[in-house]
Amino acid sequence: MKRNRIVILGGGTGGTLMANRLRRAYGWHEAQIVVVDRDDDHLYQPGLLFVPFGMAQIEDLVRPRAGQLRAGIDYRRQEATRVDTDTRTVYFADGTILHYDVLVIASGARLLPAATEGLTEAGPQERVFTFYTPEGAAGLRQALERFEGGRIVVNPVDLPVKCPVAPLEFCFLADAYFRGRHLRDRVRITYVTPLDAAFTRPVAAKALAGLLADKHIELVTDFATGEVDGAGGRLISYDGREERFDLAVVVPAHGGAAYVDRSPGLGDELGFVQVDRHTLQAKAAPEIFAIGDATDVPTSKAGSVAHFEGEAVVRNIRRFLAGQPLDGSFDGHANCFVETGFGKGLLIDFNYDTEPLPGHYPGPLGLPLLKESRLSHLGKRAFAWLYWHRVLPGRELPGITARMPRRGKAEPTQPRRP
Amino acid sequence: MPIHIYAGHSVVLDEDGYFTEPERWTEEMAPYLAAAEGITELTADHWQVIKVMRAEYHAKGSGPAVRALAKISGVPVKELYRLFPKGPAKVAAKIAGIPKPHSCI
Ligand SMILES: Cc1cc2nc3c(=O)[nH]c(=O)nc-3n(C[C@H](O)[C@H](O)[C@H](O)COP(=O)(O)OP(=O)(O)OC[C@H]3O[C@@H](n4cnc5c(N)ncnc54)[C@H](O)[C@@H]3O)c2cc1C
């Protein structure tokens, strides 16, 4: 039997768990597994949310990439610049190339500050930050420490963004942070969203809007940010509205990796890989699969999704190499802990067809859904350990299945709109 | 669900004002739909966007969101907002007679 070469582009959450699962699934003589990443620092991204509030330190969130990979996986530090799907070749920035029998695209999402006027102005920004990068999160920590009063706006400029609840969580934590410093009555916090509600799906949007109101966080909707005027302290929307700020926490627009754009047919307009949403096979070629934030599937860009997808992609690579039909059972399952401040959290669980609903997870006796609880906060904080020790090695999580459980969910009583 | 008459044809719109049956849309309806959105004149630029909305809907089952619409149509985002001030993706979807574009979760 021929030894297949499986190349994985990206050694973050999805790439690492794929490599480890594939290494277990195939003997050494059956498959060579190569992981490529352009840097050696594996960052636990959910931890970035806590850095601005002094609840986590960057150095505790980073580990070496190679250390997360099982023995028998080749790790290369290179930057992919293009994929030729006809000749099954990846091109790298240093001029080298690599052939593959199966390609897994796990290169995540890229922040695109240049898509918004004002976000890349030369020089360090005094009043405009993001917590989506380690440097941004650390800078924001100092900015918050200095902040004695005024208006903070929190604004994801466009969708999709990684972990779409994270900007809301930032608001909740900022509320708790300034209460802790006895400054809350001097700080106005406003959540500015391009959506027509606090969240994309109606039941969760209502619950989250309720939490914002309880915490006296203002909500501005339908705001399509066209420009961030750091010097003047204004967010300006394309339709000419303005929101003034003393400190802006902005999440830049996201797109896929640049090499996807340079590989005709692979990505959509935003550079996300076009895949079948149930098999995760690329539309461009049968031997290409994608996982995690890099795909165009209509579910959250979240680590939990990459975890659930991992199971489906390994199964389908096995079937593909064995010449069998693929399994189309990936249902878009996402599961997110939303930190709400003061040691509480709220869990949401959903998939392509079922919006986040109240109830309990994974069954009637489980964690409350869409409702604040201490347990969900503990779940979020415990997730860091699970990430390094269960998710990345490609192991199952206790009590959590790839398919979204229906048991325990309060289905809406009204018939769903077609 | 409300029934509306445009250019002499009756169509069903959902509660947010989007077509439920895009195949019933005709080009003659567009000016009336546009007027309902406060757009009094449909220029060639408007039409270019409307056609992209319909083509994308037929190809992918949903109209694109703004950033993707700019890429596909070649009309910059700023210009899209000038053409459809109340929000290009939503308003152009209404005028093009397709359902509300899905927003990503
Ligand atoms: C602030 C924040 C909070 C979050 N909170 C949560 C949460 O609470 N729960 C949750 O589930 N998820 C959360 N997420 C999302 C989660 O971190 C991501 O969804 C997850 O890491 C996606 O994994 P991935 O493998 O697709 O991408 P990544 O883990 O980002 O990995 C992509 C990798 O590809 C590499 N790469 C890119 N381009 C190239 C190239 N050209 N050549 C070589 N290598 C390349 C990158 O260096 C990177 O290592 C959060 C994210 C952020 C930013």
XYZ file of C-alpha atoms in Angstrom, chain A:
418
model
C 0.000 0.000 0.000
C 1.149 3.497 -0.852
C 2.143 5.783 1.993
C -0.058 8.869 1.745
C 1.154 12.305 2.654
C -1.366 14.377 4.583
C -0.382 18.039 4.815
C -2.068 20.274 7.397
C -1.725 24.020 6.880
C -1.907 25.724 10.254
C -0.872 24.403 13.652
C -3.466 26.151 15.804
C -6.501 24.570 17.436
C -7.874 22.748 14.388
C -4.559 21.783 12.775
C -3.089 20.408 15.982
C -6.098 18.312 16.949
C -6.383 17.010 13.377
C -2.738 15.977 13.278
C -2.994 14.158 16.597
C -6.220 12.398 15.628
C -4.815 11.384 12.247
C -1.590 10.123 13.785
C -3.638 7.832 16.013
C -5.828 6.736 13.123
C -2.970 5.804 10.764
C 0.136 3.710 11.288
C 3.463 5.230 10.306
C 3.684 3.113 7.133
C 0.186 4.216 6.043
C 0.525 7.969 6.238
C 3.050 10.735 6.679
C 1.518 13.669 8.551
C 3.015 17.120 8.104
C 1.906 20.218 10.042
C 2.986 23.609 8.751
C 2.774 26.869 10.666
C 4.490 30.194 10.159
C 5.390 30.653 13.815
C 6.123 28.482 16.847
C 3.818 30.038 19.434
C 0.551 28.251 20.068
C -1.717 30.807 21.725
C -4.764 29.860 23.777
C -6.915 32.574 22.219
C -9.919 32.426 24.602
C -7.517 33.575 27.330
C -7.040 36.929 25.554
C -10.422 38.086 26.851
C -9.110 38.053 30.419
C -5.774 39.815 29.804
C -7.122 43.412 29.755
C -8.630 42.869 33.207
C -5.493 41.403 34.730
C -7.185 38.001 35.026
C -4.630 36.276 32.757
C -1.077 36.937 31.552
C 0.009 36.509 27.937
C 2.990 34.323 28.844
C 0.660 31.803 30.492
C -1.411 31.494 27.315
C 1.415 30.516 24.956
C 3.109 27.142 24.494
C 5.425 25.813 21.781
C 3.516 24.421 18.785
C 5.647 21.329 18.319
C 5.109 20.374 21.964
C 1.374 19.896 21.281
C 2.011 17.341 18.505
C 2.376 13.588 19.036
C 5.538 11.754 18.130
C 5.652 10.844 14.452
C 4.195 14.132 13.154
C 6.497 16.289 11.033
C 6.374 19.951 12.005
C 7.629 22.629 9.639
C 7.853 26.308 10.276
C 6.980 27.908 6.955
C 4.471 30.308 5.504
C 2.175 28.999 2.773
C 1.728 31.416 -0.107
C -0.390 29.431 -2.580
C -1.986 26.066 -3.242
C -2.092 24.581 -6.724
C -5.070 22.270 -6.562
C -4.366 20.742 -9.991
C -0.882 19.503 -9.191
C -1.612 19.087 -5.455
C 1.243 21.347 -4.426
C 1.681 23.898 -1.652
C 4.067 26.789 -2.295
C 5.925 28.466 0.556
C 7.404 31.930 1.080
C 10.955 30.552 1.160
C 10.520 29.174 -2.348
C 10.092 25.529 -1.357
C 7.114 23.382 -2.323
C 5.375 20.347 -0.868
C 3.155 17.788 -2.582
C 0.176 16.284 -0.828
C -2.234 13.411 -1.250
C -4.656 15.004 1.196
C -4.605 18.655 2.281
C -6.250 19.961 5.428
C -6.647 23.728 5.584
C -6.542 24.866 9.191
C -5.093 28.333 8.807
C -7.827 30.091 10.754
C -9.078 33.634 10.269
C -6.969 36.741 9.771
C -7.685 40.172 11.250
C -8.136 42.823 8.572
C -7.778 46.238 10.246
C -7.002 47.756 6.818
C -10.606 47.068 5.771
C -11.698 49.931 8.036
C -10.527 53.481 7.565
C -8.489 54.706 10.498
C -7.709 51.336 12.062
C -4.175 51.135 10.664
C -3.142 54.766 11.004
C 0.590 54.993 11.572
C 1.830 55.148 15.125
C 0.540 53.468 18.251
C -3.077 54.210 18.952
C -3.757 55.982 22.183
C -7.438 55.314 22.429
C -8.212 52.492 20.007
C -7.416 48.898 20.931
C -8.356 45.351 20.146
C -8.046 42.420 22.511
C -7.932 39.923 19.625
C -4.123 40.023 19.466
C -1.654 39.500 22.341
C -0.145 42.982 21.815
C -3.596 44.566 21.686
C -4.786 42.778 24.816
C -1.666 43.806 26.724
C -1.990 47.420 25.538
C -5.615 47.479 26.559
C -4.679 46.293 30.019
C -2.604 49.422 30.499
C -5.224 51.641 28.925
C -7.891 50.300 31.302
C -5.616 50.811 34.282
C -5.199 54.454 33.297
C -8.893 54.944 32.598
C -10.606 57.049 35.256
C -13.885 57.821 33.532
C -15.541 58.502 30.186
C -17.174 56.524 27.444
C -15.963 53.116 26.260
C -17.365 51.725 23.028
C -16.971 48.052 22.174
C -17.439 47.388 18.475
C -17.019 44.346 16.241
C -16.860 46.206 12.924
C -18.170 43.413 10.705
C -19.101 39.760 10.812
C -17.925 37.072 10.904
C -15.573 37.401 13.878
C -13.989 34.656 15.927
C -16.064 33.820 18.967
C -18.845 36.358 18.281
C -19.805 36.466 21.954
C -16.326 37.644 23.020
C -17.040 41.377 22.457
C -20.170 41.028 24.613
C -18.163 39.237 27.266
C -15.718 42.137 27.176
C -18.596 44.503 28.063
C -19.736 42.329 30.969
C -16.202 42.051 32.349
C -15.602 45.792 31.907
C -18.738 46.468 33.944
C -17.468 44.214 36.743
C -13.945 45.651 36.481
C -15.028 49.261 36.934
C -17.404 48.337 39.733
C -14.436 46.702 41.430
C -12.524 49.964 41.076
C -15.531 51.971 42.326
C -15.540 53.952 39.087
C -18.556 52.445 37.402
C -20.710 55.578 37.818
C -18.093 57.519 35.870
C -17.761 55.011 33.018
C -20.318 54.713 30.264
C -20.059 51.401 28.383
C -21.704 51.020 24.973
C -21.875 47.935 22.782
C -22.026 48.963 19.125
C -22.949 46.178 16.708
C -23.539 45.898 12.960
C -26.368 43.450 13.722
C -29.964 44.466 14.318
C -29.823 42.949 17.830
C -27.338 41.930 20.539
C -26.777 38.565 18.820
C -27.560 36.833 15.551
C -30.321 34.546 16.763
C -33.519 35.888 18.358
C -33.844 33.911 21.617
C -30.208 34.416 22.614
C -30.314 38.033 21.420
C -33.160 38.724 23.845
C -31.421 37.045 26.767
C -28.138 38.853 26.088
C -29.863 42.210 25.568
C -31.517 41.668 28.962
C -28.117 41.132 30.570
C -26.727 44.257 28.919
C -29.648 46.294 30.247
C -29.276 44.826 33.757
C -25.666 45.907 33.778
C -26.438 49.374 32.363
C -24.504 48.721 29.179
C -25.977 50.635 26.250
C -26.749 48.823 23.020
C -26.416 50.498 19.604
C -27.532 48.303 16.688
C -27.315 48.417 12.870
C -24.077 50.367 13.076
C -21.841 49.562 10.082
C -18.523 51.129 11.050
C -16.862 52.824 8.098
C -14.219 54.791 9.948
C -12.563 54.859 13.342
C -11.342 58.352 14.097
C -8.880 57.759 16.918
C -7.744 61.375 17.262
C -11.264 62.743 17.268
C -12.678 59.875 19.350
C -15.466 58.929 16.960
C -16.798 55.784 15.322
C -18.405 56.840 12.061
C -20.830 54.568 10.271
C -21.179 54.296 6.514
C -24.570 55.955 6.774
C -23.103 58.946 8.602
C -23.991 58.207 12.224
C -21.415 58.870 14.949
C -20.630 57.341 18.308
C -18.171 59.286 20.439
C -15.647 57.549 22.653
C -12.801 58.112 25.047
C -11.651 54.518 24.573
C -12.612 52.231 21.708
C -12.318 48.452 21.864
C -12.623 47.440 18.253
C -12.617 43.972 16.723
C -11.393 44.348 13.129
C -13.103 42.604 10.241
C -11.937 39.039 9.583
C -10.979 37.204 6.422
C -9.291 33.915 5.587
C -5.549 33.424 5.069
C -4.076 35.416 2.183
C -2.818 32.296 0.355
C -6.431 31.121 -0.003
C -7.171 34.240 -2.070
C -4.159 33.421 -4.228
C -5.413 29.891 -4.942
C -8.220 30.179 -7.498
C -11.449 28.413 -6.618
C -10.501 27.625 -3.034
C -12.072 30.489 -1.112
C -15.130 32.723 -1.101
C -15.005 36.519 -1.393
C -13.633 36.853 2.117
C -11.009 34.125 1.706
C -12.833 31.441 3.674
C -12.534 27.974 2.149
C -15.710 26.859 0.438
C -16.660 23.445 1.802
C -19.640 21.155 1.979
C -21.079 22.112 5.348
C -21.818 18.529 6.386
C -18.654 16.746 5.161
C -16.165 19.667 5.305
C -14.707 18.606 1.960
C -13.579 21.548 -0.185
C -15.667 22.345 -3.213
C -12.451 22.980 -5.166
C -11.054 19.432 -4.937
C -12.029 16.131 -3.277
C -8.664 15.635 -1.527
C -8.894 18.980 0.284
C -10.694 19.405 3.604
C -10.934 22.411 5.887
C -11.489 22.804 9.602
C -12.012 25.590 12.106
C -12.129 29.305 11.420
C -10.784 28.808 7.875
C -14.069 27.387 6.529
C -17.121 29.178 5.175
C -19.624 27.061 7.155
C -22.481 29.050 8.712
C -21.733 28.431 12.376
C -19.580 30.218 14.971
C -15.851 30.515 14.471
C -14.960 28.862 17.762
C -12.546 26.343 19.200
C -15.468 24.135 20.200
C -16.559 23.977 16.574
C -13.053 22.957 15.453
C -13.172 20.219 18.081
C -16.502 18.877 16.814
C -15.397 19.167 13.190
C -12.222 17.219 13.933
C -14.138 14.006 14.415
C -15.969 14.450 11.097
C -12.874 15.402 9.103
C -10.799 12.431 10.322
C -13.635 10.080 9.471
C -14.008 11.603 6.033
C -10.289 11.557 5.227
C -10.293 7.857 6.087
C -13.296 7.272 3.867
C -11.843 9.339 1.055
C -8.538 7.458 1.077
C -10.413 4.137 1.247
C -12.561 5.121 -1.739
C -15.781 5.128 0.294
C -18.582 7.718 0.254
C -18.171 10.525 2.799
C -20.148 10.885 5.993
C -22.320 13.987 6.049
C -23.179 14.101 9.712
C -21.480 17.312 10.857
C -24.371 19.458 12.088
C -22.655 22.795 12.823
C -22.590 22.126 16.566
C -21.151 25.019 18.599
C -20.945 25.309 22.346
C -19.814 28.547 23.963
C -19.351 29.650 27.520
C -20.150 33.348 27.829
C -18.371 35.028 30.740
C -20.793 37.494 32.349
C -18.719 38.907 35.211
C -18.773 38.543 39.018
C -17.838 34.867 38.805
C -20.764 33.935 36.593
C -21.151 32.635 33.103
C -23.815 31.525 30.696
C -23.703 28.603 28.271
C -25.083 28.580 24.752
C -25.349 25.491 22.550
C -26.601 25.425 18.977
C -26.096 24.125 15.439
C -27.026 24.944 11.834
C -30.734 24.326 12.435
C -31.316 25.015 16.108
C -30.686 28.462 17.532
C -29.341 28.816 21.099
C -32.270 27.931 23.382
C -32.865 27.852 27.110
C -32.857 24.534 28.973
C -30.011 22.397 30.238
C -26.883 20.876 28.682
C -26.156 18.127 27.743
C -29.440 16.814 29.237
C -32.108 17.877 31.750
C -29.722 17.579 34.712
C -26.843 19.445 33.114
C -25.630 23.031 33.075
C -28.301 25.698 32.637
C -28.459 27.125 29.123
C -28.851 30.832 28.317
C -28.968 31.607 32.022
C -26.240 32.902 34.297
C -24.706 30.403 36.675
C -21.565 30.002 38.716
C -20.985 26.595 37.105
C -20.732 28.049 33.611
C -18.062 30.469 34.815
C -16.144 27.545 36.279
C -16.638 25.682 33.007
C -15.113 28.559 31.070
C -12.131 28.809 33.371
C -11.629 25.014 33.393
C -11.638 25.034 29.617
C -8.017 26.229 29.470
C -6.902 22.963 31.039
C -9.196 20.910 28.821
C -7.862 22.767 25.794
C -4.242 21.722 26.290
C -4.981 18.256 27.651
C -8.087 17.080 25.792
C -8.936 19.270 22.796
C -5.449 19.564 21.271
C -4.513 15.894 21.784
C -7.765 15.121 19.948
C -9.487 13.361 22.842
C -13.180 13.341 23.671
C -14.472 15.862 26.203
C -16.362 14.498 29.189
C -20.082 14.381 28.397
C -19.789 16.425 25.197
C -20.686 14.911 21.840
C -19.998 16.167 18.341
C -23.695 16.074 17.516
C -25.785 18.712 19.258
C -28.009 17.133 21.928
C -31.723 17.988 21.727
C -32.598 16.559 25.107
C -32.796 19.250 27.751
C -33.574 22.069 25.347
C -36.771 24.067 25.578
C -37.970 24.040 21.961
C -39.901 27.155 20.983
C -43.640 26.619 21.227
C -44.468 28.657 18.150
C -43.970 26.991 14.802
C -40.683 28.058 13.287
C -40.797 30.416 10.367
C -40.041 28.707 7.069
